[in-house]
Short mmCIF file of C-alpha atoms in Angstrom, two decimals:
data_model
loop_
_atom_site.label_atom_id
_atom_site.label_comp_id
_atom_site.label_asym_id
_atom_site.label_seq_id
_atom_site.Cartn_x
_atom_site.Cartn_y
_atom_site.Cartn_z
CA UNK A 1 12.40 136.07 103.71
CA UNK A 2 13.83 133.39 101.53
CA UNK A 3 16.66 133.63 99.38
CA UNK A 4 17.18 131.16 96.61
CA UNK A 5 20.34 131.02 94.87
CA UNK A 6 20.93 131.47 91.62
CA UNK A 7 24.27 129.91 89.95
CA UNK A 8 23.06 130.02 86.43
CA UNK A 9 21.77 126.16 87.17
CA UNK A 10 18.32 126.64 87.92
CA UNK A 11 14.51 125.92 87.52
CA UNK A 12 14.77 129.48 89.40
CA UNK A 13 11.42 130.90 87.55
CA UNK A 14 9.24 128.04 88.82
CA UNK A 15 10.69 127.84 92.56
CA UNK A 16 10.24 131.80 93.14
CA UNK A 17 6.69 131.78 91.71
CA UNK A 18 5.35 128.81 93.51
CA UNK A 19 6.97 130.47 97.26
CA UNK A 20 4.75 133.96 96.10
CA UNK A 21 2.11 131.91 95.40
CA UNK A 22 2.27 130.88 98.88
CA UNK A 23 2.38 134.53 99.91
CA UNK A 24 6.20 133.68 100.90
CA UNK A 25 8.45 136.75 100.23
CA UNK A 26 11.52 135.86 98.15
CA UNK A 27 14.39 137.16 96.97
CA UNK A 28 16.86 135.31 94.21
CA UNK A 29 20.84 136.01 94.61
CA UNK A 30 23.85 135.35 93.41
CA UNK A 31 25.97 137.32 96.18
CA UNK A 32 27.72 135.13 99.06
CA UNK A 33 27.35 137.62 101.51
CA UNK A 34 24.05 138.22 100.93
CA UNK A 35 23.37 134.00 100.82
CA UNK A 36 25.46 133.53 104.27
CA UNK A 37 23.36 136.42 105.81
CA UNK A 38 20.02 134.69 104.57
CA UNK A 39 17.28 133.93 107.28
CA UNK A 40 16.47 130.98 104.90
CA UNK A 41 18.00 129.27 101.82
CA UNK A 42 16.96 126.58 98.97
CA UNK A 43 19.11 125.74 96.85
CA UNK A 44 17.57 124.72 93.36
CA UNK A 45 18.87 123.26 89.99
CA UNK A 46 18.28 121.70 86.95
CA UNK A 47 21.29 120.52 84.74
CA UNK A 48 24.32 118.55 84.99
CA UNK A 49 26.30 118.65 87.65
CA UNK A 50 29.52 119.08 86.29
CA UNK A 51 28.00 122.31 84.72
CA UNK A 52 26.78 123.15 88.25
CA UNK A 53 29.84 122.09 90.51
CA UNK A 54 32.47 124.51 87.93
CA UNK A 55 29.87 127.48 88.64
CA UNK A 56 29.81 127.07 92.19
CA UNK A 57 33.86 127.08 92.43
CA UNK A 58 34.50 129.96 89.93
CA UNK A 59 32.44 132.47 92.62
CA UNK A 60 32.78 132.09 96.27
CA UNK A 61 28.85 129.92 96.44
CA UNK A 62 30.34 126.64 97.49
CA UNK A 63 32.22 127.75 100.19
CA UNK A 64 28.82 130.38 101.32
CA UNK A 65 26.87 127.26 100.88
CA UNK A 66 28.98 125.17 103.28
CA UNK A 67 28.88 127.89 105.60
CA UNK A 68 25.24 129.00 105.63
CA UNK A 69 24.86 124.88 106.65
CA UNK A 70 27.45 124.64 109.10
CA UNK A 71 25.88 128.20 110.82
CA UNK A 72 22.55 126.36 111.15
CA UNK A 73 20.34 128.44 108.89
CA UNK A 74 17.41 126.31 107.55
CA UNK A 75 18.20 125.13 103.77
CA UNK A 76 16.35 123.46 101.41
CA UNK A 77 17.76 121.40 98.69
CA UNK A 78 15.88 120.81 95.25
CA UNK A 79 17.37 117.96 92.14
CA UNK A 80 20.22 118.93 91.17
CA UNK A 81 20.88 120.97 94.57
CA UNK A 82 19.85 117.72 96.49
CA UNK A 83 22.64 115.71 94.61
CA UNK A 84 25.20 118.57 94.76
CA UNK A 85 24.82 118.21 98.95
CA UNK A 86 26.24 115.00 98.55
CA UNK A 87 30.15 113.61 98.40
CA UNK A 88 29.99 112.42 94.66
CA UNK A 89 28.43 112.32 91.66
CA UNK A 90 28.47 109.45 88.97
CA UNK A 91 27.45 112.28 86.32
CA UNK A 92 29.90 113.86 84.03
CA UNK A 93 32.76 111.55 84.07
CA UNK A 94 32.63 111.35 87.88
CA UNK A 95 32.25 115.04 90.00
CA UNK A 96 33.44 115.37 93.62
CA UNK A 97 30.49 117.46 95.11
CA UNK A 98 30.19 119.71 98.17
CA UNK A 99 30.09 116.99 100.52
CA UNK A 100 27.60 117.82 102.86
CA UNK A 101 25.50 114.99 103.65
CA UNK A 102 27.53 111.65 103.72
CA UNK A 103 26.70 109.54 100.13
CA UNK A 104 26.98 109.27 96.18
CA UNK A 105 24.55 110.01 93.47
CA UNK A 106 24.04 106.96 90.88
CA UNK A 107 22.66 106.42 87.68
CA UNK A 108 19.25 104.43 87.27
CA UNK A 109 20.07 101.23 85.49
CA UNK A 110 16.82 100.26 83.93
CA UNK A 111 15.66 96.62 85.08
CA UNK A 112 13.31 96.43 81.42
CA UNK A 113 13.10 98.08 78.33
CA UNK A 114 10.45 100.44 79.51
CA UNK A 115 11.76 101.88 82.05
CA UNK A 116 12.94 104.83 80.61
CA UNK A 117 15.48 107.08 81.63
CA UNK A 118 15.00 109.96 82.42
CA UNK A 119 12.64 109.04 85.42
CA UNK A 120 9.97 111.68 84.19
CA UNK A 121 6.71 112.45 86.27
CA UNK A 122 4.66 111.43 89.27
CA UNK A 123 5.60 109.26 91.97
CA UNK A 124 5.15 108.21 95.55
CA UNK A 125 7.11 109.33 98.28
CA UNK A 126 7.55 106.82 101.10
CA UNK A 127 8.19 109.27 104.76
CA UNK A 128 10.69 107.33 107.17
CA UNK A 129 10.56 110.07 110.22
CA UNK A 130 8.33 112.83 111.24
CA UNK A 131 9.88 115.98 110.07
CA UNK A 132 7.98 119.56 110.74
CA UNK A 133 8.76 120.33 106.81
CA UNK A 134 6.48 117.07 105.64
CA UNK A 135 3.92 118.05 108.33
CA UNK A 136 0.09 117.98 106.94
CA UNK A 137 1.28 115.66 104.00
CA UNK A 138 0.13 112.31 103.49
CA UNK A 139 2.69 109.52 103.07
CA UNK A 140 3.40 107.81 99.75
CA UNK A 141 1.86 111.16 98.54
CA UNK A 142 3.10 111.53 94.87
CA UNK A 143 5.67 114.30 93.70
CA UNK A 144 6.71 115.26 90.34
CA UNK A 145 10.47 113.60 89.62
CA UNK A 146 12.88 114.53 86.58
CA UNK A 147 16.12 112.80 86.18
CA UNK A 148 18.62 110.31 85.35
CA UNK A 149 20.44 110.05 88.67
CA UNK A 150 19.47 109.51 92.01
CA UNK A 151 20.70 110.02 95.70
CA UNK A 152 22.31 107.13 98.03
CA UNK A 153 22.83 108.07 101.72
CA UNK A 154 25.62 106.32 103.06
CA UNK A 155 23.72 106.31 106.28
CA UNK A 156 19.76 105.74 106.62
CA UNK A 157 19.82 108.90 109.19
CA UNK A 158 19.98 111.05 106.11
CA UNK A 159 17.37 109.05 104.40
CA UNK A 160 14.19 111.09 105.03
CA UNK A 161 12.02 109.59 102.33
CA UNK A 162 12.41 106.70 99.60
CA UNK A 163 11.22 106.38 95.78
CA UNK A 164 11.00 103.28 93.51
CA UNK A 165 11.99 103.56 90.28
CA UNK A 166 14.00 100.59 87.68
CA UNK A 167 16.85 99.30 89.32
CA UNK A 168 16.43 101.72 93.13
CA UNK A 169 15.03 102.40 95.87
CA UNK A 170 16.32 105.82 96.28
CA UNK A 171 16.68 108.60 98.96
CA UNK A 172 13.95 110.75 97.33
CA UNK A 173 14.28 113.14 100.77
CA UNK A 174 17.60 113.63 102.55
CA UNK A 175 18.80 115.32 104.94
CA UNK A 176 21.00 116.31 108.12
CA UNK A 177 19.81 118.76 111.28
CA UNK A 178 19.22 122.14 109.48
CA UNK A 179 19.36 120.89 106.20
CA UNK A 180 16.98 118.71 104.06
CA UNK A 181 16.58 118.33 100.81
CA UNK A 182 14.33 117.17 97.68
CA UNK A 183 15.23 114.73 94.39
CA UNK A 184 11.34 115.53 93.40
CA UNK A 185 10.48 119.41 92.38
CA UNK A 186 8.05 120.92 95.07
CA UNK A 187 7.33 124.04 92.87
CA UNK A 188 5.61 121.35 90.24
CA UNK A 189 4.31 119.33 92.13
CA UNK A 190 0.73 121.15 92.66
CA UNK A 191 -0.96 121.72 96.10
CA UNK A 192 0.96 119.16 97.81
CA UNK A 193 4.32 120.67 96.60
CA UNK A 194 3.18 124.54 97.53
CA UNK A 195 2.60 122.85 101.22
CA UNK A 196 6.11 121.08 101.46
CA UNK A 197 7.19 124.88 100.58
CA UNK A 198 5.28 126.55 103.21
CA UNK A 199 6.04 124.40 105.46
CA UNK A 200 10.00 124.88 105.03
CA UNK A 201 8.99 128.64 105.47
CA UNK A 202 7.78 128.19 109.06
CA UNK A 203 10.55 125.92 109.88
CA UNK A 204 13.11 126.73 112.31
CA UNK A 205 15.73 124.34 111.34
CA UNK A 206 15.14 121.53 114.13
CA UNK A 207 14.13 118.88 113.68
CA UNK B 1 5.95 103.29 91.51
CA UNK B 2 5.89 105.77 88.51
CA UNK B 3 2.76 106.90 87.53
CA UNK B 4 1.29 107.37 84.13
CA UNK B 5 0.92 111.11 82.88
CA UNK B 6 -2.70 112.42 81.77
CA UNK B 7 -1.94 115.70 79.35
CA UNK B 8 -3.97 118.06 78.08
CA UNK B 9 -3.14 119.68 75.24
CA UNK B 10 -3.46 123.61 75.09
CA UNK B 11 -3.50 124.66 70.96
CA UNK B 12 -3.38 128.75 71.48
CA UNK B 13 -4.24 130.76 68.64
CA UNK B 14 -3.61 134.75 69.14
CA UNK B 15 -4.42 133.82 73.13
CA UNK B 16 -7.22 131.40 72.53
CA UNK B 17 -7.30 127.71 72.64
CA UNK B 18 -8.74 126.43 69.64
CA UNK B 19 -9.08 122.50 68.20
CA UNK B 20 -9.04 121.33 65.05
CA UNK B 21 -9.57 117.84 62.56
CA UNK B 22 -6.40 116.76 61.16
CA UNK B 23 -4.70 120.71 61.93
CA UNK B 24 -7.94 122.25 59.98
CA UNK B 25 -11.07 123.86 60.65
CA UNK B 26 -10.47 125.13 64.02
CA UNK B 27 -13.24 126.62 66.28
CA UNK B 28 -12.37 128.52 69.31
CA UNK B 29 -12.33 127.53 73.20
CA UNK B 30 -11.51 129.34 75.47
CA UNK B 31 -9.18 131.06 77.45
CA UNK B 32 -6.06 129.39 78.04
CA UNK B 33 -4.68 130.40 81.40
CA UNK B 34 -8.35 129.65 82.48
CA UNK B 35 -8.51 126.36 80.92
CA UNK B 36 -5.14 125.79 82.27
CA UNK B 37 -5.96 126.33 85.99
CA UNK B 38 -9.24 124.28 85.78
CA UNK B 39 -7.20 121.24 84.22
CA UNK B 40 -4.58 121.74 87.17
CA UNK B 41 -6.89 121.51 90.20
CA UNK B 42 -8.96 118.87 88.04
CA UNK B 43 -5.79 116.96 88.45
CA UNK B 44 -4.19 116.82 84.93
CA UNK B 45 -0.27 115.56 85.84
CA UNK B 46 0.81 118.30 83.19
CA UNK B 47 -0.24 120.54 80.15
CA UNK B 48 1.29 121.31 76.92
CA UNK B 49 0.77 124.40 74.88
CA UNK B 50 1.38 125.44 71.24
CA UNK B 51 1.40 128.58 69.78
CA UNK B 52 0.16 127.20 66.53
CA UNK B 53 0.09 129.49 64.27
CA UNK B 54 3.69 130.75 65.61
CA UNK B 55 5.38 128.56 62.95
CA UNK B 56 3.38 129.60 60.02
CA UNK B 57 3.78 133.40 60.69
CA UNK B 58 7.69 132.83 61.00
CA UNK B 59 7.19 134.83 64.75
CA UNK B 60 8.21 133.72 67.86
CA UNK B 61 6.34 132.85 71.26
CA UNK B 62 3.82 134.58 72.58
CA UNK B 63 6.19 134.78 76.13
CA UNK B 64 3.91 136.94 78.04
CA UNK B 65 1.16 133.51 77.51
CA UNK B 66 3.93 131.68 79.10
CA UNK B 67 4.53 133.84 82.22
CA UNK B 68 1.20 134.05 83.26
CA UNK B 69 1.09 130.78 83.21
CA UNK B 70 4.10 130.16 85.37
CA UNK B 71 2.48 132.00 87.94
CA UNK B 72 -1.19 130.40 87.73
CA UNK B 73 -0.22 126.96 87.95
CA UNK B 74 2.61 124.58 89.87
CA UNK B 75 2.96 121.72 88.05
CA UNK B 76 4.95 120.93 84.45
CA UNK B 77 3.90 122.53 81.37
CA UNK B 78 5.95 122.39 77.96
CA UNK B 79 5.59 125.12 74.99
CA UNK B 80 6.29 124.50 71.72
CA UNK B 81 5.92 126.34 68.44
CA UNK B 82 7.70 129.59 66.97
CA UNK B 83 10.81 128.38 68.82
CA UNK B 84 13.86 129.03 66.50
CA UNK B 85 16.83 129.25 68.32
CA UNK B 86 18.47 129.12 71.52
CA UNK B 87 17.27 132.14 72.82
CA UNK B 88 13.90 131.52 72.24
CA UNK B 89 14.61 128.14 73.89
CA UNK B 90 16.33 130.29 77.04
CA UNK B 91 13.11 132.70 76.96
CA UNK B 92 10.57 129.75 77.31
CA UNK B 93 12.53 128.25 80.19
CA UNK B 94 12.76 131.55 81.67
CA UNK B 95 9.74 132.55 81.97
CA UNK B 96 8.60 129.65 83.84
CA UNK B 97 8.19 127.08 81.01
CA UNK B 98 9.68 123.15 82.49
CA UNK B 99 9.99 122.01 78.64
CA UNK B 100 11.02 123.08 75.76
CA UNK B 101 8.85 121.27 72.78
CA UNK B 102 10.73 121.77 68.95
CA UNK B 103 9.10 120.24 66.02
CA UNK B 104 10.03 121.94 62.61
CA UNK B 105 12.90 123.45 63.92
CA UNK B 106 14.55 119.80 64.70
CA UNK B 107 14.22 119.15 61.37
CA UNK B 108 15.38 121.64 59.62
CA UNK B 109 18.54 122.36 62.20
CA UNK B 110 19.11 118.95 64.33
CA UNK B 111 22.03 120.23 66.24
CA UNK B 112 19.30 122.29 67.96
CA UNK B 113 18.51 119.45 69.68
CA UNK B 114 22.08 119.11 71.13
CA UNK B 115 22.73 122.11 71.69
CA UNK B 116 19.58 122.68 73.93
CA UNK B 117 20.41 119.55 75.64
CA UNK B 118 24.04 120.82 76.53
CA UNK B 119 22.87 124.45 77.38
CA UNK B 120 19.58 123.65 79.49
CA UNK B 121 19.39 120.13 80.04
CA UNK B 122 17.90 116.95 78.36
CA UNK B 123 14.97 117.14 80.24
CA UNK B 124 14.00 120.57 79.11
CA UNK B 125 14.55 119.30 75.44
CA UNK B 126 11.32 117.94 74.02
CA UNK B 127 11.09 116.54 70.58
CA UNK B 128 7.18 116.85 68.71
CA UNK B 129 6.69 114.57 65.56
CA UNK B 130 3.77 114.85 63.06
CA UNK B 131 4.47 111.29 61.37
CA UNK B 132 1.90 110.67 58.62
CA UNK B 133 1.31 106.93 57.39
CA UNK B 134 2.78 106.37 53.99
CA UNK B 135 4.31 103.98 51.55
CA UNK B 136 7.30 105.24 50.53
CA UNK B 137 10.75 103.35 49.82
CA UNK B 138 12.67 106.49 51.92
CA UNK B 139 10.03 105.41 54.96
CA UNK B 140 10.65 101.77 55.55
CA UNK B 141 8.78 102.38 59.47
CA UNK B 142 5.75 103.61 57.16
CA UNK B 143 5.47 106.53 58.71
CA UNK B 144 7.23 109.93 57.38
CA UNK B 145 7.60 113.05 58.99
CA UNK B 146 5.53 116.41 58.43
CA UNK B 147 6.41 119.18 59.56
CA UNK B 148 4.73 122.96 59.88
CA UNK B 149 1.45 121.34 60.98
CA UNK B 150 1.16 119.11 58.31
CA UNK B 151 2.16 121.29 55.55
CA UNK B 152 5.56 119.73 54.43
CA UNK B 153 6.78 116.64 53.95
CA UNK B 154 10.53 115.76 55.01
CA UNK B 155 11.19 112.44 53.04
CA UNK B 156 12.70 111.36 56.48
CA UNK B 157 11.47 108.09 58.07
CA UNK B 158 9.61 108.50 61.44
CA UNK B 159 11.59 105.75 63.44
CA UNK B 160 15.21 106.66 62.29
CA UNK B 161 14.24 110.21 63.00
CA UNK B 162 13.58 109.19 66.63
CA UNK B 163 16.10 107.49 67.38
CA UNK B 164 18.63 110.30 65.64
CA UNK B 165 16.82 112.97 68.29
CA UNK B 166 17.31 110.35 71.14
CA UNK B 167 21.24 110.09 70.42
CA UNK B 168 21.03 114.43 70.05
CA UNK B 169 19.73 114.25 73.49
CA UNK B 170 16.24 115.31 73.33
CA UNK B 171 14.61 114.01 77.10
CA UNK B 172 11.56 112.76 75.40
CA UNK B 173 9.60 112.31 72.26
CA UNK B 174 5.69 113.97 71.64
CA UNK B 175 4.82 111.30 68.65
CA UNK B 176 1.35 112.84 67.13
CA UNK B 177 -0.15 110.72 64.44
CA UNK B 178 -1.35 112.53 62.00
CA UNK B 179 -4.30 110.17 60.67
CA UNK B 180 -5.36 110.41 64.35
CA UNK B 181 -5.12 113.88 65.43
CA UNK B 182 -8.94 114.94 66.23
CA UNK B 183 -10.58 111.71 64.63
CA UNK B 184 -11.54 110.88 68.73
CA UNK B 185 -10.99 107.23 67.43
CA UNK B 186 -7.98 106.47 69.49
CA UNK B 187 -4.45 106.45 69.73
CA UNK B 188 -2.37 104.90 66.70
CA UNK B 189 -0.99 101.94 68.76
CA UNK B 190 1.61 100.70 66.16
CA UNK B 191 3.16 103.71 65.49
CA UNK B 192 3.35 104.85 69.41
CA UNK B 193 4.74 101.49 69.84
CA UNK B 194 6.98 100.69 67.64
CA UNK B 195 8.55 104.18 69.16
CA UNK B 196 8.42 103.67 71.93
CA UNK B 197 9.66 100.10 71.64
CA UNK B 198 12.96 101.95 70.03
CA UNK B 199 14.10 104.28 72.66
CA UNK B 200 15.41 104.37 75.74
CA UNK B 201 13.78 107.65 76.50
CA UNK B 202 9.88 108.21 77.65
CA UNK B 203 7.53 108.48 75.00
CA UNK B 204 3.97 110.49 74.74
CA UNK B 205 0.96 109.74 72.85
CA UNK B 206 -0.39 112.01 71.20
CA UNK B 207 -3.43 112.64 68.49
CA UNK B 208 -6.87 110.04 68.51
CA UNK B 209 -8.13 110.00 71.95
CA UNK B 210 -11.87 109.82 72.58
CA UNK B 211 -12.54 107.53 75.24
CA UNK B 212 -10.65 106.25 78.78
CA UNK B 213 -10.55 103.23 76.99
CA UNK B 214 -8.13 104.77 74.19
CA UNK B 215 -5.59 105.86 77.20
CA UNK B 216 -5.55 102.37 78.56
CA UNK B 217 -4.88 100.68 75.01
CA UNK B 218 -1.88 103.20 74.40
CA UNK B 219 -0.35 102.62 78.05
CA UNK B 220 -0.39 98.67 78.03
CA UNK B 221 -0.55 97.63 74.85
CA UNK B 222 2.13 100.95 73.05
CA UNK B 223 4.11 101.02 76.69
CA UNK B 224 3.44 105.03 76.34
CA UNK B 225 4.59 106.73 79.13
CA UNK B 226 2.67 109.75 79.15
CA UNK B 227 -0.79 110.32 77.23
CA UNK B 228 -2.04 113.79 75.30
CA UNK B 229 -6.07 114.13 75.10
CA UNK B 230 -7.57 117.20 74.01
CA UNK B 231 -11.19 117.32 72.22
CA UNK B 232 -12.21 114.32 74.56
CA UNK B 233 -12.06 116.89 77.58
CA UNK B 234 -11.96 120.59 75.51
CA UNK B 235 -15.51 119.42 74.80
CA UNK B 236 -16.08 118.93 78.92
CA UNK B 237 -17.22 115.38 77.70
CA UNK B 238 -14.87 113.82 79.78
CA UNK B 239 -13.07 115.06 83.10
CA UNK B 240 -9.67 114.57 83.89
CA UNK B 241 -10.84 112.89 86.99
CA UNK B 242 -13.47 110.86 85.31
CA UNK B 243 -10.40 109.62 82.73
CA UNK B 244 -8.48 109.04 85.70
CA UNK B 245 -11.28 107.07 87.61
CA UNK B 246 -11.61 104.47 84.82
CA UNK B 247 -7.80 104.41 84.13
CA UNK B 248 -7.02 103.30 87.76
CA UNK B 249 -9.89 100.36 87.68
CA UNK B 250 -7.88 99.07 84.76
CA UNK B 251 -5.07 98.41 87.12
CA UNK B 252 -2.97 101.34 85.66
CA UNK B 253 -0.51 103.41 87.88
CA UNK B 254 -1.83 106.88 88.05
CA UNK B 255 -1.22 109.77 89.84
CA UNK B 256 -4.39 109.88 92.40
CA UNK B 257 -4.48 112.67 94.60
CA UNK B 258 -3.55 116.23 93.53
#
């Protein structure tokens, strides 16, 4: 069983619907008891984060978030939740964020004119280690990416996977021992996403 | 690098995808959660539906449409028509919808725009445009905006109406030619262009396409980031794939395994 959480953030529809279309029993929740006492946990979002960060302090989420990490369950992070893992966010004025994998999330500064921002659509993701989560899926495979900001490990141990887009070559995959975590959407991103989802539901959180 | 979206373009009428010439003389499809599933594995990059006749009839969505489709396919879809406030915005997104896609609404009530954007995001927020060519003194781009599928016109120019949606915060801009829409005779270039060439936020083509050859000419030579066909494959005279096939020996960047 999988429970995704739900802080009024989230892209919740599409994640639950592409785990039962996977045959993957979820359940969505907003209750830090019942998030610390999950078996599994993602951790979606769509949004700002400043939005995001002021939900997850008013209840008790951020602190059943840290502790559902720290007690080893296996956690998956999704674009917004990705960036919210990390220390700091340029978003909003400048957000302190849960501070879980060691890094900041930047803007895209474009390099031309056409490269838009928001990065909107299809692109490759570029593996750096073997992880049982990515297993049966082809490097440089292509993922579908929405947003304006973008995730910068402090160390390349965290850095799972890299992206090009205008001015970066971002962390498009991070991650830390039980936890890793997504800048693309899985639940979009067709067959290849469904398998990056199925494979975080056999996952035992080691790597 | 980021690849270059292929989107078919869903019109539903009471639960059936239908196609028209310049918004008239529609003929029926098909089903459209069928339709949508076959474009999905035939490796579309996303869809787009609209409840067309939504607007006209003053009702909104047709949200059980949109929930089936959640569950029947994974990757992005947008809905647009019949959406008149907030809550119908909240409804779409709930039920599985990634985008948002406002049109007459915008026009009439631009602080929908900003509003959305606040409240769900920029990137849920898509803005549609009918501009028809004209030669008006109030349209110095050339190009006015219709709205109510080509039923009304606004008086307001095409380009300055882009750019006032980009500063509301829409995430990015559907531009459908009118003059194009169903002539199969390919995109209009100048007017995706000179869009496109005037925000900083992605742009689709929409309305003209009737060959691979029309896709590539809006990508290199209107910088379009995304491209909407519809008769060209509705007809099943084209495939996705077969679009995609020529697309990628032109040297563009396009999404190649699904």
């Amino acid at each position: 069983m999988i429970t995704i959480i739900d802080y009024k953030a989230g892209n919740l529809t599409s994640v639950r619907l592409a785990f039962q279309a996977v045959d993957i029993e979820v359940k969505v929740s907003n209750d830090p008891a019942e998030i610390l006492a999950a078996e599994k946990v993602v951790f979606p979002g769509v949004g700002a984060v400043g939005t995001a960060m002021s939900e997850l302090q008013k209840g008790e989420l951020g602190d059943a978030i840290r502790q559902s990490v720290a007690k080893k369950t296996p956690f998956l992070g999704i674009c917004l939740g990705t960036q919210i893992l990390l220390e700091y966010s340029e978003e909003d004025g400048g957000v302190e964020t849960l501070g879980l994998i060691p890094g900041q999330v930047k803007r895209f500064q474009p390099k031309s004119k056409w490269d838009k921002v928001p990065e909107i659509g299809w692109n490759q993701v570029e593996f750096k280690i073997e992880h049982p989560v990515l297993s049966g899926i082809e490097n440089g495979a292509e993922f579908y990416f929405v947003h304006s900001y973008y995730p910068a490990t402090k160390y390349d141990e965290n850095c799972y996977a890299t992206t090009e887009y205008a001015d970066a070559t971002f962390s498009s995959i991070v991650g830390k021992e039980n936890l890793i975590a997504t800048q693309f959407h899985p639940e979009r991103s067709g067959r290849i996403g469904l398998q990056l989802l199925k494979n975080f539901s056999n996952w035992s959180g080691q790597c | 690098m980021l690849s270059k979206r292929i989107i078919p373009c869903l019109d539903v009428r009471n639960k059936i995808v239908t196609k028209g010439v310049k918004f008239q003389n529609n003929v029926d499809l098909g089903d459209p959660i069928e339709m949508a599933v076959n474009y999905s594995d035939g490796g579309c990059d996303e869809l787009v539906f609209y409840d067309i006749t939504a607007s006209a009839e003053r009702r909104s969505i047709d949200l059980e449409m949109v929930e089936e489709v959640a569950r029947s396919i994974h990757i992005p879809f947008a809905v647009g028509g019949g959406i008149s406030n907030l809550t119908d915005m909240y409804n779409v997104l709930l039920a599985g919808a990634e985008k948002v896609s406002v049109n007459s609404l915008a026009v009439h009530q631009p602080d929908i725009i900003a509003e959305g954007a606040k409240q769900f995001g920029s990137q849920c927020i898509v803005l549609g445009m009918d501009p028809v060519r004209v030669s008006k003194p109030e349209c110095p781009s050339g190009y006015e905006i219709t709205t109510r599928g080509f039923r009304e016109f606004t008086g307001m120019d095409a380009l300055d109406w882009a750019k006032k949606a980009q500063d509301l915060g829409v995430g990015e801009i559907v531009v459908n030619s009118v003059d194009a829409d169903g002539t199969r005779e390919g995109y209009e270039l100048d007017l995706t262009g000179m869009i496109a060439d005037a925000v900083q936020i992605p742009v689709v083509a929409s309305g003209g396409a009737g060959t691979p050859q029309h896709l590539a000419d809006v990508f290199e030579k209107s910088h379009a980031d995304a491209a909407i066909i519809a008769s060209m494959v509705h007809t099943g005279e084209y495939t996705v794939k077969q679009i995609k096939d020529d697309l990628i020996q032109a040297g563009i960047p396009i999404r190649k395994k699904w």
